[in-house]
PDB file of C-alpha atoms in Angstrom:
ATOM      1  CA  MET A   1      40.703 128.186 275.242  1.00 49.00           C
ATOM      2  CA  LYS A   2      41.080 124.524 274.277  1.00 60.00           C
ATOM      3  CA  LYS A   3      37.830 122.943 273.142  1.00 69.00           C
ATOM      4  CA  GLN A   4      36.665 120.148 275.430  1.00 81.00           C
ATOM      5  CA  LYS A   5      36.423 116.792 273.725  1.00 90.00           C
ATOM      6  CA  ARG A   6      33.107 114.999 273.495  1.00 93.00           C
ATOM      7  CA  HIS A   7      32.822 111.368 274.543  1.00 97.00           C
ATOM      8  CA  LEU A   8      32.543 108.455 272.131  1.00 98.00           C
ATOM      9  CA  PHE A   9      31.521 105.228 273.877  1.00 98.00           C
ATOM     10  CA  MET A  10      32.136 102.119 271.779  1.00 98.00           C
ATOM     11  CA  ASP A  11      31.301  98.500 272.451  1.00 98.00           C
ATOM     12  CA  PHE A  12      33.988  95.887 271.737  1.00 98.00           C
ATOM     13  CA  ASP A  13      32.683  92.510 270.501  1.00 97.00           C
ATOM     14  CA  GLY A  14      30.509  92.762 267.407  1.00 97.00           C
ATOM     15  CA  LEU A  15      31.132  96.500 267.108  1.00 98.00           C
ATOM     16  CA  LYS A  16      34.840  97.182 266.708  1.00 98.00           C
ATOM     17  CA  TYR A  17      36.015  93.597 266.308  1.00 98.00           C
ATOM     18  CA  ASN A  18      34.431  90.529 264.736  1.00 98.00           C
ATOM     19  CA  THR A  19      35.046  88.090 267.578  1.00 98.00           C
ATOM     20  CA  PHE A  20      31.990  85.948 266.832  1.00 97.00           C
ATOM     21  CA  PRO A  21      33.904  83.277 264.843  1.00 97.00           C
ATOM     22  CA  TYR A  22      36.252  82.815 267.804  1.00 98.00           C
ATOM     23  CA  PHE A  23      33.529  82.728 270.452  1.00 97.00           C
ATOM     24  CA  THR A  24      31.778  80.133 268.284  1.00 97.00           C
ATOM     25  CA  LYS A  25      34.887  77.987 267.976  1.00 98.00           C
ATOM     26  CA  TYR A  26      35.653  78.259 271.697  1.00 98.00           C
ATOM     27  CA  TYR A  27      32.167  77.224 272.872  1.00 97.00           C
ATOM     28  CA  ASN A  28      31.891  74.428 270.307  1.00 98.00           C
ATOM     29  CA  ASN A  29      35.297  73.024 271.243  1.00 97.00           C
ATOM     30  CA  LYS A  30      34.691  73.426 274.968  1.00 97.00           C
ATOM     31  CA  TYR A  31      31.266  71.776 275.121  1.00 97.00           C
ATOM     32  CA  GLY A  32      31.192  69.566 272.031  1.00 97.00           C
ATOM     33  CA  ILE A  33      28.236  71.430 270.518  1.00 97.00           C
ATOM     34  CA  ASN A  34      27.511  73.020 267.148  1.00 97.00           C
ATOM     35  CA  ILE A  35      26.608  76.686 267.499  1.00 96.00           C
ATOM     36  CA  LYS A  36      26.619  78.527 264.169  1.00 96.00           C
ATOM     37  CA  GLU A  37      28.390  81.882 263.984  1.00 96.00           C
ATOM     38  CA  GLU A  38      25.260  83.450 262.505  1.00 96.00           C
ATOM     39  CA  GLU A  39      23.357  82.712 265.719  1.00 96.00           C
ATOM     40  CA  PHE A  40      25.381  85.432 267.442  1.00 95.00           C
ATOM     41  CA  TYR A  41      24.006  87.989 264.973  1.00 94.00           C
ATOM     42  CA  PHE A  42      20.545  87.576 266.512  1.00 93.00           C
ATOM     43  CA  GLU A  43      21.272  86.491 270.100  1.00 93.00           C
ATOM     44  CA  LYS A  44      24.172  88.192 271.877  1.00 91.00           C
ATOM     45  CA  ASP A  45      23.849  86.193 275.106  1.00 93.00           C
ATOM     46  CA  ALA A  46      26.175  83.185 274.786  1.00 95.00           C
ATOM     47  CA  CYS A  47      24.555  81.468 277.769  1.00 95.00           C
ATOM     48  CA  ILE A  48      21.237  81.324 275.926  1.00 96.00           C
ATOM     49  CA  LEU A  49      22.909  79.925 272.810  1.00 96.00           C
ATOM     50  CA  VAL A  50      24.939  77.285 274.651  1.00 97.00           C
ATOM     51  CA  ASN A  51      21.943  76.179 276.710  1.00 97.00           C
ATOM     52  CA  LYS A  52      20.090  75.295 273.529  1.00 95.00           C
ATOM     53  CA  HIS A  53      22.556  72.428 273.254  1.00 96.00           C
ATOM     54  CA  ILE A  54      23.732  71.627 276.791  1.00 96.00           C
ATOM     55  CA  GLU A  55      22.561  72.670 280.246  1.00 97.00           C
ATOM     56  CA  ILE A  56      25.097  74.804 282.087  1.00 96.00           C
ATOM     57  CA  SER A  57      24.766  77.612 284.618  1.00 95.00           C
ATOM     58  CA  GLU A  58      25.595  81.198 283.764  1.00 91.00           C
ATOM     59  CA  VAL A  59      28.233  81.260 286.524  1.00 88.00           C
ATOM     60  CA  ASP A  60      29.989  78.148 285.214  1.00 94.00           C
ATOM     61  CA  LEU A  61      29.783  79.223 281.577  1.00 94.00           C
ATOM     62  CA  TYR A  62      31.126  82.730 282.014  1.00 91.00           C
ATOM     63  CA  GLY A  63      33.620  81.636 284.657  1.00 89.00           C
ATOM     64  CA  ALA A  64      35.222  79.196 282.236  1.00 95.00           C
ATOM     65  CA  CYS A  65      35.046  81.663 279.368  1.00 95.00           C
ATOM     66  CA  GLY A  66      36.749  84.318 281.480  1.00 91.00           C
ATOM     67  CA  ARG A  67      39.599  82.002 282.447  1.00 92.00           C
ATOM     68  CA  GLU A  68      40.115  80.241 279.141  1.00 96.00           C
ATOM     69  CA  PHE A  69      39.039  82.643 276.381  1.00 97.00           C
ATOM     70  CA  LEU A  70      38.609  86.263 277.397  1.00 96.00           C
ATOM     71  CA  ASN A  71      42.131  86.691 278.786  1.00 94.00           C
ATOM     72  CA  SER A  72      43.849  84.579 276.104  1.00 97.00           C
ATOM     73  CA  ILE A  73      45.926  86.487 273.566  1.00 97.00           C
ATOM     74  CA  ASP A  74      46.279  83.256 271.597  1.00 98.00           C
ATOM     75  CA  TRP A  75      42.526  83.069 271.063  1.00 98.00           C
ATOM     76  CA  HIS A  76      42.533  86.714 269.913  1.00 98.00           C
ATOM     77  CA  LYS A  77      45.657  86.898 267.733  1.00 98.00           C
ATOM     78  CA  ASP A  78      43.676  86.370 264.512  1.00 98.00           C
ATOM     79  CA  VAL A  79      40.677  88.570 265.399  1.00 98.00           C
ATOM     80  CA  ARG A  80      40.150  91.339 262.869  1.00 98.00           C
ATOM     81  CA  PRO A  81      38.326  94.674 263.066  1.00 98.00           C
ATOM     82  CA  TYR A  82      35.178  95.258 261.080  1.00 98.00           C
ATOM     83  CA  GLU A  83      35.772  96.802 257.682  1.00 98.00           C
ATOM     84  CA  GLY A  84      36.121 100.565 257.959  1.00 98.00           C
ATOM     85  CA  MET A  85      36.503 100.699 261.746  1.00 98.00           C
ATOM     86  CA  VAL A  86      40.175 101.698 261.707  1.00 98.00           C
ATOM     87  CA  ASP A  87      39.589 104.324 259.004  1.00 98.00           C
ATOM     88  CA  VAL A  88      36.795 105.900 261.048  1.00 98.00           C
ATOM     89  CA  VAL A  89      38.272 105.711 264.553  1.00 98.00           C
ATOM     90  CA  ASN A  90      41.889 106.778 264.031  1.00 96.00           C
ATOM     91  CA  PRO A  91      41.096 110.265 262.625  1.00 95.00           C
ATOM     92  CA  LEU A  92      38.845 110.969 265.632  1.00 96.00           C
ATOM     93  CA  ILE A  93      41.700 110.935 268.163  1.00 94.00           C
ATOM     94  CA  ASN A  94      42.031 114.723 268.338  1.00 91.00           C
ATOM     95  CA  GLU A  95      38.291 115.406 268.469  1.00 92.00           C
ATOM     96  CA  TRP A  96      36.861 112.757 270.772  1.00 96.00           C
ATOM     97  CA  LEU A  97      37.635 111.130 274.104  1.00 97.00           C
ATOM     98  CA  MET A  98      37.062 107.502 273.155  1.00 98.00           C
ATOM     99  CA  HIS A  99      36.000 104.762 275.551  1.00 98.00           C
ATOM    100  CA  THR A 100      35.667 101.015 275.149  1.00 98.00           C
ATOM    101  CA  VAL A 101      32.559  99.880 277.045  1.00 98.00           C
ATOM    102  CA  THR A 102      32.136  96.137 277.086  1.00 97.00           C
ATOM    103  CA  ALA A 103      30.220  93.322 278.745  1.00 95.00           C
ATOM    104  CA  ARG A 104      33.520  91.480 279.134  1.00 94.00           C
ATOM    105  CA  GLN A 105      35.054  90.779 282.511  1.00 92.00           C
ATOM    106  CA  PHE A 106      37.789  93.066 283.812  1.00 94.00           C
ATOM    107  CA  SER A 107      40.112  90.074 284.202  1.00 91.00           C
ATOM    108  CA  GLY A 108      40.366  89.957 280.415  1.00 94.00           C
ATOM    109  CA  ILE A 109      41.363  93.586 279.929  1.00 96.00           C
ATOM    110  CA  ASN A 110      44.699  92.458 278.481  1.00 97.00           C
ATOM    111  CA  THR A 111      43.079  91.167 275.292  1.00 98.00           C
ATOM    112  CA  ILE A 112      41.042  94.361 274.928  1.00 98.00           C
ATOM    113  CA  GLU A 113      44.200  96.435 275.214  1.00 98.00           C
ATOM    114  CA  TYR A 114      45.994  94.061 272.836  1.00 98.00           C
ATOM    115  CA  LEU A 115      43.472  94.500 270.008  1.00 98.00           C
ATOM    116  CA  ASN A 116      43.018  98.235 270.553  1.00 98.00           C
ATOM    117  CA  GLU A 117      46.764  98.868 270.443  1.00 98.00           C
ATOM    118  CA  LYS A 118      47.148  96.577 267.439  1.00 98.00           C
ATOM    119  CA  TYR A 119      44.563  98.345 265.296  1.00 98.00           C
ATOM    120  CA  VAL A 120      43.809 101.781 266.812  1.00 98.00           C
ATOM    121  CA  PRO A 121      46.959 102.585 268.844  1.00 97.00           C
ATOM    122  CA  GLY A 122      46.528 105.499 271.219  1.00 96.00           C
ATOM    123  CA  ALA A 123      42.912 106.076 270.220  1.00 97.00           C
ATOM    124  CA  ILE A 124      41.102 104.542 273.202  1.00 97.00           C
ATOM    125  CA  SER A 125      41.585 106.542 276.397  1.00 96.00           C
ATOM    126  CA  LYS A 126      39.461 104.484 278.802  1.00 97.00           C
ATOM    127  CA  ILE A 127      38.179 100.922 279.071  1.00 98.00           C
ATOM    128  CA  HIS A 128      35.120  99.945 281.097  1.00 97.00           C
ATOM    129  CA  CYS A 129      34.284  96.277 281.680  1.00 97.00           C
ATOM    130  CA  ILE A 130      30.872  95.893 283.283  1.00 96.00           C
ATOM    131  CA  TRP A 131      31.967  92.868 285.341  1.00 90.00           C
ATOM    132  CA  GLU A 132      34.810  92.742 287.850  1.00 88.00           C
ATOM    133  CA  LYS A 133      35.481  89.782 290.126  1.00 82.00           C
ATOM    134  CA  LEU A 134      36.173  90.842 293.708  1.00 84.00           C
ATOM    135  CA  PRO A 135      38.506  89.109 296.206  1.00 87.00           C
ATOM    136  CA  ASN A 136      35.483  87.485 297.896  1.00 86.00           C
ATOM    137  CA  ASN A 137      34.581  85.846 294.539  1.00 79.00           C
ATOM    138  CA  GLU A 138      31.519  88.042 294.117  1.00 82.00           C
ATOM    139  CA  TYR A 139      31.149  90.228 291.040  1.00 83.00           C
ATOM    140  CA  LYS A 140      30.911  94.006 290.905  1.00 89.00           C
ATOM    141  CA  HIS A 141      28.610  95.193 288.133  1.00 93.00           C
ATOM    142  CA  ILE A 142      28.453  98.668 286.607  1.00 95.00           C
ATOM    143  CA  SER A 143      26.294  98.712 283.468  1.00 97.00           C
ATOM    144  CA  LYS A 144      27.257 100.476 280.278  1.00 98.00           C
ATOM    145  CA  ILE A 145      24.578 103.136 280.698  1.00 97.00           C
ATOM    146  CA  ASP A 146      25.597 103.839 284.303  1.00 97.00           C
ATOM    147  CA  TYR A 147      29.195 104.278 283.185  1.00 97.00           C
ATOM    148  CA  ILE A 148      28.137 106.532 280.305  1.00 97.00           C
ATOM    149  CA  LEU A 149      25.980 108.713 282.555  1.00 96.00           C
ATOM    150  CA  SER A 150      28.906 109.160 284.928  1.00 96.00           C
ATOM    151  CA  HIS A 151      30.743 110.933 282.094  1.00 95.00           C
ATOM    152  CA  VAL A 152      28.030 112.947 280.344  1.00 93.00           C
ATOM    153  CA  SER A 153      25.619 115.464 281.788  1.00 86.00           C
ATOM    154  CA  ASN A 154      23.377 115.842 278.748  1.00 86.00           C
ATOM    155  CA  ALA A 155      22.567 114.032 275.530  1.00 83.00           C
ATOM    156  CA  THR A 156      24.858 116.205 273.399  1.00 85.00           C
ATOM    157  CA  ASP A 157      28.010 115.387 275.378  1.00 89.00           C
ATOM    158  CA  GLY A 158      28.606 112.054 273.688  1.00 96.00           C
ATOM    159  CA  ILE A 159      27.622 109.234 271.350  1.00 98.00           C
ATOM    160  CA  PHE A 160      27.208 105.545 272.161  1.00 98.00           C
ATOM    161  CA  LEU A 161      27.819 102.806 269.570  1.00 98.00           C
ATOM    162  CA  ASP A 162      26.757  99.194 270.192  1.00 98.00           C
ATOM    163  CA  ASP A 163      25.553  96.135 268.270  1.00 97.00           C
ATOM    164  CA  THR A 164      23.057  95.002 270.915  1.00 97.00           C
ATOM    165  CA  PRO A 165      19.528  96.465 270.695  1.00 97.00           C
ATOM    166  CA  LYS A 166      18.821  96.207 274.433  1.00 96.00           C
ATOM    167  CA  GLU A 167      21.882  98.343 275.206  1.00 98.00           C
ATOM    168  CA  ILE A 168      20.821 100.963 272.670  1.00 98.00           C
ATOM    169  CA  LEU A 169      17.273 101.034 274.035  1.00 98.00           C
ATOM    170  CA  ARG A 170      18.581 101.568 277.566  1.00 97.00           C
ATOM    171  CA  ALA A 171      20.767 104.467 276.465  1.00 97.00           C
ATOM    172  CA  GLN A 172      19.098 106.313 273.601  1.00 97.00           C
ATOM    173  CA  ASP A 173      16.878 108.504 275.781  1.00 95.00           C
ATOM    174  CA  HIS A 174      19.951 109.701 277.694  1.00 95.00           C
ATOM    175  CA  VAL A 175      22.661 110.005 275.048  1.00 96.00           C
ATOM    176  CA  ARG A 176      22.711 109.778 271.275  1.00 97.00           C
ATOM    177  CA  SER A 177      22.956 106.058 270.486  1.00 98.00           C
ATOM    178  CA  ILE A 178      23.571 104.263 267.184  1.00 98.00           C
ATOM    179  CA  LEU A 179      22.947 100.548 266.652  1.00 98.00           C
ATOM    180  CA  PHE A 180      25.554  98.784 264.497  1.00 98.00           C
ATOM    181  CA  ASP A 181      23.594  96.260 262.438  1.00 98.00           C
ATOM    182  CA  PRO A 182      25.917  94.999 259.666  1.00 97.00           C
ATOM    183  CA  HIS A 183      23.770  91.966 258.877  1.00 96.00           C
ATOM    184  CA  GLU A 184      20.520  93.991 258.969  1.00 96.00           C
ATOM    185  CA  VAL A 185      18.843  91.567 261.340  1.00 96.00           C
ATOM    186  CA  PHE A 186      17.236  94.299 263.479  1.00 97.00           C
ATOM    187  CA  SER A 187      15.781  96.471 260.714  1.00 94.00           C
ATOM    188  CA  GLY A 188      12.275  95.719 261.977  1.00 95.00           C
ATOM    189  CA  MET A 189      12.933  97.297 265.379  1.00 97.00           C
ATOM    190  CA  LYS A 190      11.366 100.692 264.720  1.00 96.00           C
ATOM    191  CA  GLU A 191      11.922 101.738 268.332  1.00 98.00           C
ATOM    192  CA  ILE A 192      15.654 102.022 267.595  1.00 98.00           C
ATOM    193  CA  LYS A 193      16.162 105.696 266.749  1.00 97.00           C
ATOM    194  CA  GLU A 194      19.423 105.405 264.805  1.00 98.00           C
ATOM    195  CA  ARG A 195      20.973 102.432 263.033  1.00 98.00           C
ATOM    196  CA  ALA A 196      24.021 101.933 260.800  1.00 98.00           C
ATOM    197  CA  THR A 197      24.863  98.931 258.636  1.00 98.00           C
ATOM    198  CA  SER A 198      28.552  99.732 258.107  1.00 98.00           C
ATOM    199  CA  TRP A 199      31.389 101.636 259.735  1.00 98.00           C
ATOM    200  CA  LYS A 200      31.456 103.977 256.755  1.00 98.00           C
ATOM    201  CA  MET A 201      27.840 104.874 257.424  1.00 98.00           C
ATOM    202  CA  MET A 202      28.478 105.213 261.130  1.00 97.00           C
ATOM    203  CA  GLY A 203      31.433 107.504 260.507  1.00 97.00           C
ATOM    204  CA  GLU A 204      29.242 109.808 258.428  1.00 97.00           C
ATOM    205  CA  MET A 205      26.600 109.842 261.179  1.00 97.00           C
ATOM    206  CA  ILE A 206      29.179 110.697 263.856  1.00 93.00           C
ATOM    207  CA  ARG A 207      30.487 113.637 261.906  1.00 79.00           C
TER     208      ARG A 207
END
């Protein structure tokens, strides 16, 4: 009998790929501000960062970002994976059913597919974007944890990897969850059960 694969749920930005330099450049160019890349290490919500410099609504900010950045291959052509990610993920293809779970909008799925196929071809079986714009211009929202729980029935069925503490805290009581903290900015958060500072370390924890 063929062994059933376990699920590996992986975030996209700040976990598999270092997109922060490109988000920084986009927002600075778009709004004439001066966000530092390092600010994204601590605060993952771009709306909070941008509003430190200029007042703009969440709808307007993410609407523009979705149209101009998230679905642009040109903005993503120079994005690179974090060191060690490819070496860890590619060998897992036969053992794990791997998902990309991201706070990105579904309209930008083309850039997600582009980077995944460029660096880990054939490895990612499913992509879940928590936001999808509907024909009536409203947004459908399915959180990462809700998506994860629709695929696992107990905590041993999968592992969740993310660089955002709030996502880990929402998930870690339901499924094994590991915070990716390459800059060690969240080392003081003792409520986080598991934390890795590199992909090499995370690969050892997964196995």
